[in-house]
mmCIF file of C-alpha atoms in Angstrom:
data_model
loop_
_atom_site.group_PDB
_atom_site.id
_atom_site.type_symbol
_atom_site.label_atom_id
_atom_site.label_comp_id
_atom_site.label_asym_id
_atom_site.label_seq_id
_atom_site.Cartn_x
_atom_site.Cartn_y
_atom_site.Cartn_z
ATOM 1 C CA UNK P 1 99.504 -8.838 -1.887
ATOM 2 C CA UNK P 2 97.023 -11.614 -1.179
ATOM 3 C CA UNK P 3 96.034 -9.814 2.000
ATOM 4 C CA UNK P 4 95.113 -6.662 0.075
ATOM 5 C CA UNK P 5 93.038 -8.680 -2.332
ATOM 6 C CA UNK P 6 90.942 -10.008 0.542
ATOM 7 C CA UNK P 7 90.580 -6.501 1.986
ATOM 8 C CA UNK P 8 89.340 -5.152 -1.349
ATOM 9 C CA UNK P 9 86.958 -8.057 -1.730
ATOM 10 C CA UNK P 10 85.677 -7.427 1.789
ATOM 11 C CA UNK P 11 85.100 -3.760 1.038
ATOM 12 C CA UNK P 12 83.289 -4.597 -2.195
ATOM 13 C CA UNK P 13 81.186 -7.216 -0.402
ATOM 14 C CA UNK P 14 80.364 -4.713 2.326
ATOM 15 C CA UNK P 15 79.295 -2.096 -0.217
ATOM 16 C CA UNK P 16 77.212 -4.735 -2.009
ATOM 17 C CA UNK P 17 75.476 -5.750 1.215
ATOM 18 C CA UNK P 18 74.864 -2.088 2.140
ATOM 19 C CA UNK P 19 72.888 -1.604 -1.077
ATOM 20 C CA UNK P 20 70.139 -3.639 0.565
ATOM 21 C CA UNK P 21 69.402 -0.865 3.050
ATOM 22 C CA UNK P 22 66.435 1.243 2.021
ATOM 23 C CA UNK P 23 64.049 3.773 3.526
ATOM 24 C CA UNK P 24 60.310 3.982 3.048
ATOM 25 C CA UNK P 25 58.715 7.430 3.447
ATOM 26 C CA UNK P 26 55.983 8.223 6.011
ATOM 27 C CA UNK P 27 53.254 8.325 3.366
ATOM 28 C CA UNK P 28 54.566 5.293 1.471
ATOM 29 C CA UNK P 29 54.687 1.528 1.611
ATOM 30 C CA UNK P 30 57.293 -0.625 -0.119
ATOM 31 C CA UNK P 31 56.405 -3.664 -2.188
ATOM 32 C CA UNK P 32 59.239 -6.158 -1.791
ATOM 33 C CA UNK P 33 60.001 -8.445 -4.724
ATOM 34 C CA UNK P 34 62.061 -11.633 -4.491
ATOM 35 C CA UNK P 35 63.500 -12.776 -7.802
ATOM 36 C CA UNK P 36 61.084 -10.396 -9.519
ATOM 37 C CA UNK P 37 57.936 -11.667 -7.838
ATOM 38 C CA UNK P 38 55.979 -9.727 -5.235
ATOM 39 C CA UNK P 39 56.616 -11.131 -1.790
ATOM 40 C CA UNK P 40 55.490 -8.657 0.899
ATOM 41 C CA UNK P 41 54.373 -5.165 1.821
ATOM 42 C CA UNK P 42 56.830 -3.184 3.954
ATOM 43 C CA UNK P 43 55.617 -0.231 6.016
ATOM 44 C CA UNK P 44 57.378 3.117 6.358
ATOM 45 C CA UNK P 45 60.796 3.249 8.040
ATOM 46 C CA UNK P 46 64.339 1.931 7.405
ATOM 47 C CA UNK P 47 64.535 -1.693 6.213
ATOM 48 C CA UNK P 48 66.884 -4.142 4.592
ATOM 49 C CA UNK P 49 66.455 -6.562 1.722
ATOM 50 C CA UNK P 50 68.839 -8.914 -0.006
ATOM 51 C CA UNK P 51 70.830 -7.005 -2.620
ATOM 52 C CA UNK P 52 70.207 -7.244 -6.347
ATOM 53 C CA UNK P 53 69.488 -9.628 -8.051
ATOM 54 C CA UNK P 54 67.867 -11.463 -5.129
ATOM 55 C CA UNK P 55 65.376 -8.853 -3.953
ATOM 56 C CA UNK P 56 64.176 -5.415 -5.001
ATOM 57 C CA UNK P 57 61.331 -3.104 -4.056
ATOM 58 C CA UNK P 58 59.060 -0.363 -5.332
ATOM 59 C CA UNK P 59 57.439 2.319 -3.211
ATOM 60 C CA UNK P 60 53.887 3.538 -3.539
ATOM 61 C CA UNK P 61 52.472 6.689 -1.945
ATOM 62 C CA UNK P 62 49.217 5.519 -0.344
ATOM 63 C CA UNK P 63 48.118 8.596 1.609
ATOM 64 C CA UNK P 64 48.604 11.525 -0.759
ATOM 65 C CA UNK P 65 45.461 12.586 -2.571
ATOM 66 C CA UNK P 66 46.294 12.929 -6.275
ATOM 67 C CA UNK P 67 44.583 15.395 -8.598
ATOM 68 C CA UNK P 68 43.704 15.064 -12.271
ATOM 69 C CA UNK P 69 42.518 18.084 -14.265
ATOM 70 C CA UNK P 70 39.983 17.658 -17.072
ATOM 71 C CA UNK P 71 39.569 20.464 -19.614
ATOM 72 C CA UNK P 72 42.355 22.659 -18.252
ATOM 73 C CA UNK P 73 45.928 22.532 -16.928
ATOM 74 C CA UNK P 74 47.474 24.418 -14.059
ATOM 75 C CA UNK P 75 50.669 26.192 -15.058
ATOM 76 C CA UNK P 76 53.142 27.447 -12.508
ATOM 77 C CA UNK P 77 54.258 31.014 -13.388
ATOM 78 C CA UNK P 78 56.786 31.868 -10.696
ATOM 79 C CA UNK P 79 54.815 32.364 -7.500
ATOM 80 C CA UNK P 80 51.538 32.472 -9.391
ATOM 81 C CA UNK P 81 49.448 29.680 -10.830
ATOM 82 C CA UNK P 82 47.632 30.249 -14.098
ATOM 83 C CA UNK P 83 45.278 27.984 -16.017
ATOM 84 C CA UNK P 84 45.391 26.962 -19.647
ATOM 85 C CA UNK P 85 42.192 25.691 -21.256
ATOM 86 C CA UNK P 86 42.171 22.378 -23.103
ATOM 87 C CA UNK P 87 39.122 22.691 -25.412
ATOM 88 C CA UNK P 88 39.496 19.186 -26.855
ATOM 89 C CA UNK P 89 38.749 17.878 -23.376
ATOM 90 C CA UNK P 90 36.334 20.495 -22.041
ATOM 91 C CA UNK P 91 33.889 20.984 -24.933
ATOM 92 C CA UNK P 92 31.009 18.504 -24.646
ATOM 93 C CA UNK P 93 27.559 18.147 -26.154
ATOM 94 C CA UNK P 94 24.445 18.153 -24.013
ATOM 95 C CA UNK P 95 21.278 16.129 -24.357
ATOM 96 C CA UNK P 96 19.520 18.971 -26.200
ATOM 97 C CA UNK P 97 22.371 19.280 -28.758
ATOM 98 C CA UNK P 98 24.066 22.332 -27.258
ATOM 99 C CA UNK P 99 27.775 22.778 -26.637
ATOM 100 C CA UNK P 100 29.104 23.394 -23.170
ATOM 101 C CA UNK P 101 32.600 23.750 -21.752
ATOM 102 C CA UNK P 102 33.086 21.598 -18.656
ATOM 103 C CA UNK P 103 36.224 21.765 -16.526
ATOM 104 C CA UNK P 104 36.492 19.153 -13.796
ATOM 105 C CA UNK P 105 38.895 17.991 -11.137
ATOM 106 C CA UNK P 106 39.257 14.388 -9.990
ATOM 107 C CA UNK P 107 40.820 13.544 -6.646
ATOM 108 C CA UNK P 108 41.920 10.006 -5.907
ATOM 109 C CA UNK P 109 44.373 8.017 -3.806
ATOM 110 C CA UNK P 110 45.794 4.522 -3.799
ATOM 111 C CA UNK P 111 43.727 2.026 -1.827
ATOM 112 C CA UNK P 112 45.496 -1.161 -2.985
ATOM 113 C CA UNK P 113 49.232 -0.542 -3.551
ATOM 114 C CA UNK P 114 49.829 -4.034 -4.975
ATOM 115 C CA UNK P 115 47.162 -3.665 -7.657
ATOM 116 C CA UNK P 116 48.200 -0.069 -8.319
ATOM 117 C CA UNK P 117 51.886 -1.009 -8.789
ATOM 118 C CA UNK P 118 51.578 -4.288 -10.698
ATOM 119 C CA UNK P 119 48.220 -4.232 -12.558
ATOM 120 C CA UNK P 120 48.349 -0.884 -14.322
ATOM 121 C CA UNK P 121 50.774 1.619 -15.777
ATOM 122 C CA UNK P 122 50.224 5.350 -16.175
ATOM 123 C CA UNK P 123 47.446 5.491 -13.614
ATOM 124 C CA UNK P 124 46.897 9.207 -14.139
ATOM 125 C CA UNK P 125 46.153 8.676 -17.838
ATOM 126 C CA UNK P 126 43.724 5.852 -17.060
ATOM 127 C CA UNK P 127 41.884 8.002 -14.517
ATOM 128 C CA UNK P 128 41.876 11.006 -16.860
ATOM 129 C CA UNK P 129 40.524 9.201 -19.933
ATOM 130 C CA UNK P 130 37.974 7.218 -17.936
ATOM 131 C CA UNK P 131 36.736 10.351 -16.177
ATOM 132 C CA UNK P 132 36.410 12.265 -19.440
ATOM 133 C CA UNK P 133 34.438 9.408 -20.989
ATOM 134 C CA UNK P 134 32.044 9.135 -18.041
ATOM 135 C CA UNK P 135 31.678 12.898 -17.805
ATOM 136 C CA UNK P 136 30.730 13.191 -21.477
ATOM 137 C CA UNK P 137 28.095 10.486 -20.996
ATOM 138 C CA UNK P 138 26.581 12.217 -17.972
ATOM 139 C CA UNK P 139 26.514 15.625 -19.704
ATOM 140 C CA UNK P 140 24.893 14.084 -22.781
ATOM 141 C CA UNK P 141 22.032 12.839 -20.589
ATOM 142 C CA UNK P 142 21.033 16.340 -19.470
ATOM 143 C CA UNK P 143 19.887 19.636 -20.986
ATOM 144 C CA UNK P 144 22.248 22.606 -21.086
ATOM 145 C CA UNK P 145 20.171 24.457 -18.486
ATOM 146 C CA UNK P 146 20.468 21.530 -16.135
ATOM 147 C CA UNK P 147 24.225 21.266 -16.705
ATOM 148 C CA UNK P 148 24.757 24.989 -16.116
ATOM 149 C CA UNK P 149 22.632 25.227 -12.970
ATOM 150 C CA UNK P 150 21.214 22.580 -10.667
ATOM 151 C CA UNK P 151 22.696 19.527 -12.357
ATOM 152 C CA UNK P 152 26.365 20.353 -11.726
ATOM 153 C CA UNK P 153 26.667 18.697 -8.324
ATOM 154 C CA UNK P 154 24.616 15.690 -9.431
ATOM 155 C CA UNK P 155 26.834 15.204 -12.488
ATOM 156 C CA UNK P 156 29.953 15.284 -10.303
ATOM 157 C CA UNK P 157 28.490 12.800 -7.830
ATOM 158 C CA UNK P 158 27.218 10.407 -10.500
ATOM 159 C CA UNK P 159 30.530 10.632 -12.391
ATOM 160 C CA UNK P 160 32.496 9.733 -9.240
ATOM 161 C CA UNK P 161 30.281 6.702 -8.593
ATOM 162 C CA UNK P 162 30.493 5.389 -12.158
ATOM 163 C CA UNK P 163 34.234 6.131 -12.358
ATOM 164 C CA UNK P 164 34.857 4.087 -9.213
ATOM 165 C CA UNK P 165 32.890 1.136 -10.629
ATOM 166 C CA UNK P 166 34.878 1.186 -13.875
ATOM 167 C CA UNK P 167 38.260 1.521 -12.139
ATOM 168 C CA UNK P 168 37.342 -1.341 -9.805
ATOM 169 C CA UNK P 169 36.560 -3.492 -12.842
ATOM 170 C CA UNK P 170 40.080 -2.682 -14.096
ATOM 171 C CA UNK P 171 41.484 -3.680 -10.665
ATOM 172 C CA UNK P 172 43.464 -0.435 -10.557
ATOM 173 C CA UNK P 173 43.697 -0.210 -6.785
ATOM 174 C CA UNK P 174 42.419 3.380 -6.911
ATOM 175 C CA UNK P 175 39.904 5.029 -4.604
ATOM 176 C CA UNK P 176 38.071 8.019 -6.135
ATOM 177 C CA UNK P 177 37.694 10.649 -3.449
ATOM 178 C CA UNK P 178 35.806 13.295 -5.358
ATOM 179 C CA UNK P 179 34.832 14.605 -8.781
ATOM 180 C CA UNK P 180 33.687 18.201 -8.897
ATOM 181 C CA UNK P 181 32.976 20.487 -11.807
ATOM 182 C CA UNK P 182 35.174 23.550 -11.514
ATOM 183 C CA UNK P 183 33.754 25.687 -14.318
ATOM 184 C CA UNK P 184 30.767 25.021 -16.550
ATOM 185 C CA UNK P 185 30.152 27.707 -19.176
ATOM 186 C CA UNK P 186 29.222 27.965 -22.853
ATOM 187 C CA UNK P 187 32.227 27.623 -25.192
ATOM 188 C CA UNK P 188 33.896 30.905 -26.100
ATOM 189 C CA UNK P 189 32.736 30.981 -29.796
ATOM 190 C CA UNK P 190 29.068 30.699 -28.817
ATOM 191 C CA UNK P 191 29.005 32.949 -25.749
ATOM 192 C CA UNK P 192 27.295 35.831 -27.592
ATOM 193 C CA UNK P 193 24.638 33.582 -29.080
ATOM 194 C CA UNK P 194 24.092 31.966 -25.705
ATOM 195 C CA UNK P 195 23.689 35.389 -24.064
ATOM 196 C CA UNK P 196 21.126 36.338 -26.724
ATOM 197 C CA UNK P 197 19.171 33.174 -26.037
ATOM 198 C CA UNK P 198 19.357 33.820 -22.307
ATOM 199 C CA UNK P 199 18.129 37.390 -22.730
ATOM 200 C CA UNK P 200 15.265 36.220 -24.927
ATOM 201 C CA UNK P 201 14.377 33.579 -22.356
ATOM 202 C CA UNK P 202 14.409 36.152 -19.565
ATOM 203 C CA UNK P 203 12.184 38.435 -21.647
ATOM 204 C CA UNK P 204 9.819 35.535 -22.190
ATOM 205 C CA UNK P 205 9.675 34.818 -18.454
ATOM 206 C CA UNK P 206 9.146 38.510 -17.702
ATOM 207 C CA UNK P 207 6.260 38.794 -20.187
ATOM 208 C CA UNK P 208 4.673 35.624 -18.858
ATOM 209 C CA UNK P 209 4.877 36.971 -15.320
ATOM 210 C CA UNK P 210 3.371 40.291 -16.399
ATOM 211 C CA UNK P 211 0.542 38.458 -18.186
ATOM 212 C CA UNK P 212 -0.106 36.354 -15.100
ATOM 213 C CA UNK P 213 -0.120 39.470 -12.932
ATOM 214 C CA UNK P 214 -2.613 41.139 -15.277
ATOM 215 C CA UNK P 215 -4.768 38.010 -15.354
ATOM 216 C CA UNK P 216 -4.692 37.816 -11.561
ATOM 217 C CA UNK P 217 -5.933 41.402 -11.458
ATOM 218 C CA UNK P 218 -8.623 41.149 -14.152
ATOM 219 C CA UNK P 219 -10.070 37.705 -13.557
ATOM 220 C CA UNK P 220 -11.185 38.314 -9.941
ATOM 221 C CA UNK P 221 -12.862 41.573 -10.997
ATOM 222 C CA UNK P 222 -14.661 39.852 -13.867
ATOM 223 C CA UNK P 223 -15.698 37.026 -11.585
ATOM 224 C CA UNK P 224 -17.037 39.570 -9.055
ATOM 225 C CA UNK P 225 -19.009 41.387 -11.742
ATOM 226 C CA UNK P 226 -20.377 38.104 -13.029
ATOM 227 C CA UNK P 227 -21.504 37.148 -9.539
ATOM 228 C CA UNK P 228 -23.157 40.536 -9.085
ATOM 229 C CA UNK P 229 -25.011 40.237 -12.423
ATOM 230 C CA UNK P 230 -26.057 36.734 -11.517
ATOM 231 C CA UNK P 231 -27.425 37.843 -8.165
ATOM 232 C CA UNK P 232 -29.329 40.726 -9.840
ATOM 233 C CA UNK P 233 -30.786 38.311 -12.398
ATOM 234 C CA UNK P 234 -31.843 35.922 -9.664
ATOM 235 C CA UNK P 235 -33.434 38.783 -7.710
ATOM 236 C CA UNK P 236 -35.271 39.987 -10.821
ATOM 237 C CA UNK P 237 -36.458 36.473 -11.596
ATOM 238 C CA UNK P 238 -37.717 36.107 -8.044
ATOM 239 C CA UNK P 239 -39.496 39.465 -8.287
ATOM 240 C CA UNK P 240 -41.151 38.561 -11.588
ATOM 241 C CA UNK P 241 -42.144 35.176 -10.256
ATOM 242 C CA UNK P 242 -43.706 36.609 -7.115
ATOM 243 C CA UNK P 243 -45.495 39.308 -9.125
ATOM 244 C CA UNK P 244 -46.882 36.738 -11.556
ATOM 245 C CA UNK P 245 -47.878 34.565 -8.637
ATOM 246 C CA UNK P 246 -49.727 37.501 -7.083
ATOM 247 C CA UNK P 247 -51.452 38.330 -10.381
ATOM 248 C CA UNK P 248 -52.521 34.731 -10.809
ATOM 249 C CA UNK P 249 -53.904 34.597 -7.292
ATOM 250 C CA UNK P 250 -55.754 37.867 -7.821
ATOM 251 C CA UNK P 251 -57.177 36.550 -11.086
ATOM 252 C CA UNK P 252 -58.329 33.400 -9.337
ATOM 253 C CA UNK P 253 -60.067 35.498 -6.673
ATOM 254 C CA UNK P 254 -61.766 37.622 -9.334
ATOM 255 C CA UNK P 255 -62.761 34.515 -11.236
ATOM 256 C CA UNK P 256 -64.251 33.040 -8.109
ATOM 257 C CA UNK P 257 -66.245 36.213 -7.456
ATOM 258 C CA UNK P 258 -67.263 36.400 -11.112
ATOM 259 C CA UNK P 259 -68.492 32.807 -10.980
ATOM 260 C CA UNK P 260 -70.656 33.667 -7.975
ATOM 261 C CA UNK P 261 -72.035 36.997 -9.322
ATOM 262 C CA UNK P 262 -70.990 37.674 -12.892
ATOM 263 C CA UNK P 263 -72.895 40.919 -13.444
ATOM 264 C CA UNK P 264 -71.880 42.546 -10.194
ATOM 265 C CA UNK P 265 -68.278 41.538 -10.671
ATOM 266 C CA UNK P 266 -68.215 42.860 -14.230
ATOM 267 C CA UNK P 267 -69.617 46.239 -13.135
ATOM 268 C CA UNK P 268 -67.167 46.460 -10.291
ATOM 269 C CA UNK P 269 -64.334 45.779 -12.649
ATOM 270 C CA UNK P 270 -65.579 48.458 -15.018
ATOM 271 C CA UNK P 271 -65.861 50.945 -12.193
ATOM 272 C CA UNK P 272 -62.371 50.108 -11.006
ATOM 273 C CA UNK P 273 -61.033 50.594 -14.505
ATOM 274 C CA UNK P 274 -62.927 53.883 -14.884
ATOM 275 C CA UNK P 275 -61.596 55.136 -11.561
ATOM 276 C CA UNK P 276 -58.094 54.332 -12.615
ATOM 277 C CA UNK P 277 -58.540 56.195 -15.899
ATOM 278 C CA UNK P 278 -60.017 59.245 -14.218
ATOM 279 C CA UNK P 279 -57.169 59.415 -11.722
ATOM 280 C CA UNK P 280 -54.697 59.518 -14.591
ATOM 281 C CA UNK P 281 -56.700 61.959 -16.755
ATOM 282 C CA UNK P 282 -57.340 64.645 -14.098
ATOM 283 C CA UNK P 283 -60.674 66.442 -13.459
ATOM 284 C CA UNK P 284 -61.596 67.657 -16.951
ATOM 285 C CA UNK P 285 -62.852 64.693 -18.974
ATOM 286 C CA UNK P 286 -65.778 63.939 -21.294
ATOM 287 C CA UNK P 287 -67.069 60.587 -22.461
ATOM 288 C CA UNK P 288 -67.829 59.947 -26.095
ATOM 289 C CA UNK P 289 -68.866 56.844 -28.002
ATOM 290 C CA UNK P 290 -71.681 54.350 -28.253
ATOM 291 C CA UNK P 291 -72.988 51.941 -25.631
ATOM 292 C CA UNK P 292 -70.667 49.228 -26.598
ATOM 293 C CA UNK P 293 -67.553 51.483 -26.634
ATOM 294 C CA UNK P 294 -66.606 54.298 -24.317
ATOM 295 C CA UNK P 295 -63.780 56.722 -25.076
ATOM 296 C CA UNK P 296 -62.366 59.146 -22.548
ATOM 297 C CA UNK P 297 -61.305 62.556 -23.794
ATOM 298 C CA UNK P 298 -59.068 64.755 -21.633
ATOM 299 C CA UNK P 299 -60.149 68.376 -21.978
ATOM 300 C CA UNK P 300 -56.871 69.662 -20.571
ATOM 301 C CA UNK P 301 -55.014 68.019 -23.383
ATOM 302 C CA UNK P 302 -57.449 69.539 -25.929
ATOM 303 C CA UNK P 303 -57.013 73.026 -24.519
ATOM 304 C CA UNK P 304 -53.259 72.651 -24.698
ATOM 305 C CA UNK P 305 -53.555 71.574 -28.327
ATOM 306 C CA UNK P 306 -55.792 74.553 -29.166
ATOM 307 C CA UNK P 307 -53.387 76.910 -27.406
ATOM 308 C CA UNK P 308 -50.698 76.072 -29.934
#
């Protein structure tokens, strides 16, 4: 009887000692605890530790990239994956007081298994809430146009940087791999109003472009006409100036001749004037008037008048 007792005790002791055998997966490390306190990091493979209550261990996956969804949830439907929106997470307000629906994905992995296992609990929730908070701050710093177009990648990059700084301050042992915005659209209730605003904005841009095109067509023509008028005015001014200059010079010459021989010059001027009048009046003329005044009468004009 006593022999069987020892055999049973041996079997129980053997089973107890076998409970210390454990396996660590290829992507994992084990954190060995002795009397409840962390003692060492054990790599992947088959290992042995002293059975409970002397030693225990926890495993942490340090290579798998984990994913957190913000604003939506993936739902497995058989072989298909569908997405359910989470408006309380996705709807955010922009810097110009517009609403926008932002769906984002955060990828992270464990960089410090000791900190990850012993400093925090529910790491996914910490990453999710911290990401949502940072994302709302970044969206609130930009206009809706910026968020919907060119600012998407910048928001993701800036969010990842700030998220990493905050998680490091928490000593979470988490490395943020990436934050990218999956879908950024206006919220469903305001889609129609947003489309109206977009259409109005496109009409505005179109009209501005048409006005610029018209201005680009008209302004050069007007400038060309102005230059042409200016050149004509300058040519006319030059002509008038030269004509006046010639008249002044001619007057000076006549004055000089008149100073030398006043009577001869006066008669010559009268004869020149008379010749000019006769050339204009034709051959049939008579002279009437006193000595002081001399009128020229065109007979041709008189005959025409009498013929009426």
